GROMACS .gro file of C-alpha atoms in nm:
model
  290
    1MET     CA    1  -0.846  -1.247   3.824
    2SER     CA    2  -0.502  -1.177   3.637
    3LEU     CA    3  -0.463  -0.899   3.400
    4LEU     CA    4  -0.415  -1.146   3.130
    5SER     CA    5  -0.749  -1.290   3.212
    6ARG     CA    6  -0.932  -0.954   3.264
    7TYR     CA    7  -0.776  -0.880   2.879
    8LEU     CA    8  -0.905  -1.186   2.721
    9GLU     CA    9  -1.220  -1.167   2.878
   10ARG     CA   10  -1.285  -0.807   2.740
   11LEU     CA   11  -1.206  -0.976   2.403
   12GLY     CA   12  -1.426  -1.272   2.470
   13LEU     CA   13  -1.132  -1.530   2.468
   14SER     CA   14  -0.972  -1.765   2.705
   15ALA     CA   15  -0.619  -1.927   2.721
   16PRO     CA   16  -0.484  -2.130   2.564
   17VAL     CA   17  -0.538  -2.032   2.194
   18GLU     CA   18  -0.440  -2.165   1.858
   19LEU     CA   19  -0.129  -2.012   1.719
   20SER     CA   20  -0.190  -1.970   1.332
   21ASN     CA   21  -0.249  -1.663   1.087
   22GLY     CA   22  -0.617  -1.730   1.116
   23SER     CA   23  -0.633  -1.721   1.482
   24LEU     CA   24  -0.390  -1.402   1.462
   25GLU     CA   25  -0.642  -1.208   1.241
   26LYS     CA   26  -0.944  -1.314   1.447
   27PHE     CA   27  -0.792  -1.169   1.752
   28THR     CA   28  -0.692  -0.830   1.577
   29GLN     CA   29  -1.042  -0.816   1.449
   30LEU     CA   30  -1.181  -0.850   1.802
   31HIS     CA   31  -0.940  -0.582   1.946
   32GLN     CA   32  -1.030  -0.346   1.655
   33GLN     CA   33  -1.383  -0.391   1.776
   34THR     CA   34  -1.323  -0.384   2.129
   35PHE     CA   35  -1.099  -0.111   2.217
   36PRO     CA   36  -1.126   0.239   2.005
   37PHE     CA   37  -0.846   0.467   1.915
   38GLU     CA   38  -0.949   0.777   2.139
   39ASN     CA   39  -0.766   1.090   2.266
   40PHE     CA   40  -0.939   1.142   2.590
   41SER     CA   41  -0.657   1.132   2.826
   42ILE     CA   42  -0.502   1.407   2.599
   43ILE     CA   43  -0.762   1.619   2.610
   44ALA     CA   44  -0.809   1.576   3.000
   45LYS     CA   45  -0.453   1.660   3.033
   46GLU     CA   46  -0.334   1.330   3.192
   47GLU     CA   47   0.013   1.274   3.268
   48PRO     CA   48   0.160   1.075   2.958
   49HIS     CA   49   0.338   0.716   3.075
   50LEU     CA   50   0.392   0.440   2.824
   51ASP     CA   51   0.446   0.099   2.902
   52SER     CA   52   0.275  -0.219   2.827
   53LEU     CA   53   0.125  -0.302   3.166
   54ALA     CA   54  -0.008   0.040   3.183
   55ALA     CA   55  -0.193   0.027   2.857
   56VAL     CA   56  -0.347  -0.291   2.933
   57LYS     CA   57  -0.478  -0.172   3.244
   58LYS     CA   58  -0.638   0.127   3.110
   59LEU     CA   59  -0.802  -0.098   2.835
   60CYS     CA   60  -0.913  -0.314   3.100
   61SER     CA   61  -1.091  -0.005   3.270
   62ASN     CA   62  -1.342   0.042   2.980
   63ARG     CA   63  -1.113   0.262   2.769
   64GLY     CA   64  -0.909   0.295   2.445
   65GLY     CA   65  -0.616   0.490   2.368
   66ILE     CA   66  -0.373   0.622   2.104
   67CYS     CA   67  -0.176   0.403   1.896
   68LEU     CA   68   0.110   0.397   2.082
   69GLU     CA   69  -0.141   0.265   2.387
   70LEU     CA   70  -0.318   0.008   2.181
   71SER     CA   71  -0.040  -0.161   1.976
   72SER     CA   72   0.165  -0.162   2.319
   73ALA     CA   73  -0.105  -0.364   2.490
   74PHE     CA   74  -0.177  -0.565   2.208
   75GLY     CA   75   0.146  -0.671   2.151
   76TRP     CA   76   0.200  -0.750   2.540
   77LEU     CA   77  -0.121  -0.997   2.492
   78LEU     CA   78   0.021  -1.157   2.177
   79GLN     CA   79   0.339  -1.227   2.366
   80GLN     CA   80   0.165  -1.368   2.645
   81LEU     CA   81  -0.046  -1.614   2.410
   82GLY     CA   82   0.283  -1.729   2.260
   83PHE     CA   83   0.326  -1.528   1.946
   84HIS     CA   84   0.653  -1.384   1.840
   85VAL     CA   85   0.593  -1.001   1.831
   86THR     CA   86   0.814  -0.731   1.710
   87PHE     CA   87   0.736  -0.346   1.799
   88ILE     CA   88   0.805  -0.131   1.503
   89ALA     CA   89   0.803   0.245   1.446
   90ALA     CA   90   0.622   0.404   1.144
   91SER     CA   91   0.654   0.731   0.961
   92VAL     CA   92   0.295   0.837   0.895
   93VAL     CA   93   0.225   1.010   0.562
   94GLY     CA   94  -0.070   1.250   0.560
   95PRO     CA   95  -0.209   1.580   0.476
   96PRO     CA   96  -0.026   1.825   0.387
   97MET     CA   97   0.277   1.561   0.334
   98THR     CA   98   0.307   1.396   0.010
   99PHE     CA   99   0.529   1.074  -0.024
  100PRO     CA  100   0.821   1.039  -0.034
  101ASP     CA  101   0.912   1.393  -0.019
  102ARG     CA  102   0.740   1.468   0.326
  103VAL     CA  103   0.698   1.193   0.588
  104GLY     CA  104   0.636   1.210   0.962
  105ALA     CA  105   0.891   1.149   1.223
  106GLU     CA  106   1.014   0.820   1.257
  107MET     CA  107   0.871   0.715   1.601
  108ASP     CA  108   0.541   0.877   1.513
  109HIS     CA  109   0.341   0.555   1.502
  110MET     CA  110   0.382   0.205   1.672
  111ALA     CA  111   0.276  -0.119   1.495
  112LEU     CA  112   0.328  -0.469   1.505
  113LEU     CA  113   0.525  -0.758   1.304
  114VAL     CA  114   0.424  -1.114   1.413
  115GLU     CA  115   0.611  -1.388   1.264
  116LEU     CA  116   0.475  -1.737   1.249
  117PRO     CA  117   0.683  -2.054   1.182
  118ASP     CA  118   0.583  -2.181   0.835
  119THR     CA  119   0.439  -2.481   1.010
  120LEU     CA  120   0.187  -2.253   1.196
  121THR     CA  121   0.060  -2.059   0.893
  122ASP     CA  122  -0.219  -2.164   0.643
  123ALA     CA  123  -0.109  -1.907   0.403
  124ASP     CA  124  -0.039  -2.023   0.069
  125ASP     CA  125   0.145  -1.711  -0.051
  126GLY     CA  126   0.473  -1.785   0.124
  127GLY     CA  127   0.401  -1.494   0.401
  128SER     CA  128   0.497  -1.580   0.751
  129THR     CA  129   0.554  -1.238   0.885
  130PHE     CA  130   0.237  -1.014   0.923
  131LEU     CA  131   0.187  -0.633   0.983
  132VAL     CA  132  -0.072  -0.618   1.241
  133GLU     CA  133  -0.243  -0.282   1.296
  134VAL     CA  134  -0.487  -0.196   1.589
  135GLY     CA  135  -0.352   0.166   1.633
  136TYR     CA  136  -0.475   0.315   1.318
  137PRO     CA  137  -0.800   0.481   1.336
  138ASN     CA  138  -0.936   0.306   1.033
  139PRO     CA  139  -0.734  -0.011   1.010
  140PRO     CA  140  -0.755  -0.279   0.766
  141ARG     CA  141  -0.951  -0.591   0.929
  142VAL     CA  142  -0.684  -0.814   0.810
  143ILE     CA  143  -0.304  -0.922   0.897
  144LEU     CA  144  -0.104  -0.806   0.588
  145PRO     CA  145   0.198  -1.040   0.491
  146LEU     CA  146   0.507  -0.819   0.385
  147ASN     CA  147   0.514  -0.930   0.038
  148GLY     CA  148   0.300  -0.715  -0.147
  149VAL     CA  149  -0.008  -0.950  -0.157
  150GLU     CA  150  -0.332  -0.730  -0.148
  151ALA     CA  151  -0.607  -0.815   0.113
  152ASP     CA  152  -0.906  -0.592   0.177
  153ASN     CA  153  -0.777  -0.326  -0.022
  154TYR     CA  154  -0.440  -0.291   0.155
  155ARG     CA  155  -0.087  -0.417   0.107
  156VAL     CA  156   0.237  -0.395   0.207
  157VAL     CA  157   0.521  -0.353  -0.032
  158GLN     CA  158   0.920  -0.312   0.010
  159SER     CA  159   1.073  -0.044  -0.164
  160ASN     CA  160   1.453  -0.077  -0.306
  161GLU     CA  161   1.522   0.319  -0.248
  162PRO     CA  162   1.612   0.445   0.086
  163PHE     CA  163   1.481   0.784   0.203
  164ILE     CA  164   1.510   1.015   0.484
  165THR     CA  165   1.195   1.063   0.704
  166GLY     CA  166   1.077   1.400   0.851
  167ASP     CA  167   1.322   1.415   1.158
  168GLY     CA  168   1.627   1.302   0.955
  169VAL     CA  169   1.618   0.921   1.010
  170THR     CA  170   1.741   0.710   0.694
  171LEU     CA  171   1.505   0.396   0.649
  172HIS     CA  172   1.694   0.155   0.408
  173GLU     CA  173   1.456  -0.059   0.186
  174PRO     CA  174   1.163   0.045   0.386
  175PHE     CA  175   0.841  -0.128   0.387
  176LEU     CA  176   0.515   0.072   0.281
  177PHE     CA  177   0.183   0.013   0.413
  178GLN     CA  178  -0.078   0.115   0.112
  179ARG     CA  179  -0.436   0.136   0.077
  180LYS     CA  180  -0.598   0.137  -0.262
  181ARG     CA  181  -0.641   0.486  -0.358
  182ARG     CA  182  -1.041   0.595  -0.380
  183LYS     CA  183  -1.167   0.801  -0.650
  184PRO     CA  184  -1.145   1.139  -0.592
  185GLN     CA  185  -0.816   1.087  -0.395
  186ARG     CA  186  -0.844   1.201  -0.053
  187THR     CA  187  -0.572   1.152   0.201
  188GLY     CA  188  -0.244   0.983   0.184
  189ALA     CA  189   0.013   1.025  -0.114
  190GLU     CA  190  -0.008   0.904  -0.492
  191THR     CA  191   0.272   0.634  -0.576
  192GLY     CA  192   0.222   0.645  -0.956
  193ASP     CA  193  -0.066   0.392  -0.960
  194ASP     CA  194  -0.383   0.314  -0.773
  195TRP     CA  195  -0.230   0.312  -0.445
  196MET     CA  196  -0.183   0.547  -0.141
  197VAL     CA  197   0.115   0.533   0.124
  198LEU     CA  198  -0.025   0.534   0.463
  199TYR     CA  199   0.305   0.497   0.638
  200ALA     CA  200   0.682   0.369   0.598
  201PHE     CA  201   0.852   0.132   0.834
  202SER     CA  202   1.147  -0.065   0.846
  203LYS     CA  203   1.163  -0.436   1.044
  204LYS     CA  204   1.387  -0.261   1.304
  205PRO     CA  205   1.278  -0.380   1.653
  206HIS     CA  206   1.203  -0.135   1.906
  207ASP     CA  207   1.112  -0.165   2.273
  208VAL     CA  208   0.817   0.021   2.381
  209ALA     CA  209   0.981   0.273   2.612
  210GLU     CA  210   1.161   0.419   2.306
  211PHE     CA  211   0.818   0.558   2.215
  212ASN     CA  212   0.772   0.787   2.548
  213GLU     CA  213   0.918   1.097   2.316
  214ALA     CA  214   0.634   1.013   2.065
  215MET     CA  215   0.400   0.975   2.349
  216ASN     CA  216   0.503   1.330   2.488
  217TYR     CA  217   0.443   1.459   2.154
  218HIS     CA  218   0.122   1.327   2.103
  219PHE     CA  219   0.012   1.469   2.454
  220GLY     CA  220   0.113   1.804   2.329
  221LEU     CA  221   0.384   1.852   2.560
  222THR     CA  222   0.650   1.873   2.289
  223ASN     CA  223   0.637   1.962   1.908
  224GLU     CA  224   0.833   1.760   1.624
  225LEU     CA  225   1.088   1.929   1.390
  226ILE     CA  226   0.955   1.808   1.060
  227ASN     CA  227   1.192   1.939   0.759
  228GLY     CA  228   1.267   2.261   0.944
  229VAL     CA  229   0.881   2.310   1.058
  230ARG     CA  230   0.774   2.289   1.406
  231ILE     CA  231   0.463   2.039   1.386
  232VAL     CA  232   0.193   2.043   1.638
  233THR     CA  233   0.014   1.711   1.730
  234PRO     CA  234  -0.356   1.695   1.584
  235PHE     CA  235  -0.460   1.495   1.892
  236THR     CA  236  -0.527   1.823   2.135
  237SER     CA  237  -0.790   2.013   1.975
  238ARG     CA  238  -1.073   1.810   2.088
  239ARG     CA  239  -1.207   1.468   2.192
  240PHE     CA  240  -1.218   1.197   1.895
  241LEU     CA  241  -1.299   0.830   1.891
  242ALA     CA  242  -1.295   0.602   1.621
  243ILE     CA  243  -1.372   0.192   1.628
  244ALA     CA  244  -1.415  -0.071   1.396
  245THR     CA  245  -1.772  -0.255   1.372
  246ALA     CA  246  -1.858  -0.584   1.305
  247ASN     CA  247  -2.013  -0.507   0.961
  248GLY     CA  248  -1.661  -0.359   0.824
  249HIS     CA  249  -1.727   0.007   0.908
  250THR     CA  250  -1.582   0.247   1.139
  251THR     CA  251  -1.808   0.450   1.404
  252THR     CA  252  -1.663   0.788   1.440
  253LEU     CA  253  -1.729   1.021   1.759
  254SER     CA  254  -1.625   1.372   1.785
  255GLU     CA  255  -1.781   1.661   2.007
  256ARG     CA  256  -1.961   1.770   1.721
  257ASN     CA  257  -2.160   1.446   1.569
  258ILE     CA  258  -2.109   1.083   1.552
  259THR     CA  259  -2.093   0.895   1.214
  260PHE     CA  260  -2.199   0.532   1.189
  261LYS     CA  261  -2.378   0.258   0.976
  262ASP     CA  262  -2.714   0.166   1.114
  263GLU     CA  263  -2.866  -0.202   1.087
  264ASN     CA  264  -2.986  -0.137   0.751
  265ASN     CA  265  -2.636  -0.030   0.643
  266GLN     CA  266  -2.736   0.315   0.589
  267PHE     CA  267  -2.499   0.608   0.649
  268GLN     CA  268  -2.576   0.823   0.957
  269LYS     CA  269  -2.451   1.140   1.082
  270ILE     CA  270  -2.602   1.289   1.411
  271LYS     CA  271  -2.523   1.608   1.566
  272ILE     CA  272  -2.419   1.623   1.927
  273ARG     CA  273  -2.553   1.868   2.145
  274THR     CA  274  -2.453   1.790   2.485
  275GLN     CA  275  -2.146   1.664   2.686
  276GLN     CA  276  -2.397   1.407   2.848
  277GLU     CA  277  -2.503   1.320   2.507
  278PHE     CA  278  -2.120   1.271   2.406
  279SER     CA  279  -2.070   1.043   2.714
  280ASP     CA  280  -2.353   0.808   2.644
  281LEU     CA  281  -2.252   0.758   2.289
  282ALA     CA  282  -1.891   0.668   2.396
  283ARG     CA  283  -2.042   0.415   2.595
  284LYS     CA  284  -2.303   0.292   2.366
  285HIS     CA  285  -2.086   0.228   2.072
  286ALA     CA  286  -1.734   0.169   2.218
  287GLY     CA  287  -1.796   0.077   2.571
  288VAL     CA  288  -1.572   0.386   2.681
  289VAL     CA  289  -1.645   0.522   3.042
  290VAL     CA  290  -1.576   0.893   3.048
   0.00000   0.00000   0.00000
């Protein structure tokens, strides 16, 4: 069986597929619900190596990955299916950063832009280029046009003001990936209304290989210099897993506990006592074999 067929089989799909914004959103949701964000390779001190085929092989071996692996693999899949895909870099905004004064490095995060010809999209809002997010730990369950249209409490807007990322790169007319702010405010950064910025990006295309420096950072081999301060990756402290669920929630698993919504839509938080219990829960809730 070819690598493409194995990948599609994991998602419950088969080629050929329809090329439309509806099918793109369906594939995105399936990917979010099949392949978790997880840092097990980092904690195991495996050698970092980023390319799309290596990421695909990892996912097809009952694993997930960090954003760089998940997005590079899914971008490859979409390209094989006939979608026009651009790999983009994003500067993540988060504690203790506030937007726009403190933004992460330009290449911290990888996401995808997928462009559909107007004849292949049934969107009525004029959007034919979509932000596709499968590598964020709690991603939107929708694809987002770049014209500010809100969907699932998320949107992408474009700023007229250039700004400099934490590692000194100027983004001109950046796009801002935003989530509607919750009360009380938790993470992200206030923009003067009810929206918080999760990351900023440009439409500049990148090769997957350009993210290898970011891969080394996330694996703890290097530090980032952000506004003159050495920043250590947060992914090396303990094992963590997050996977989207079909009921619209996210199951999270750490070495301390697991949180999820049960079949009655009730929030559950269960303490983990042994390594075997952790491994069993990773397999049960995310299909990950560790």
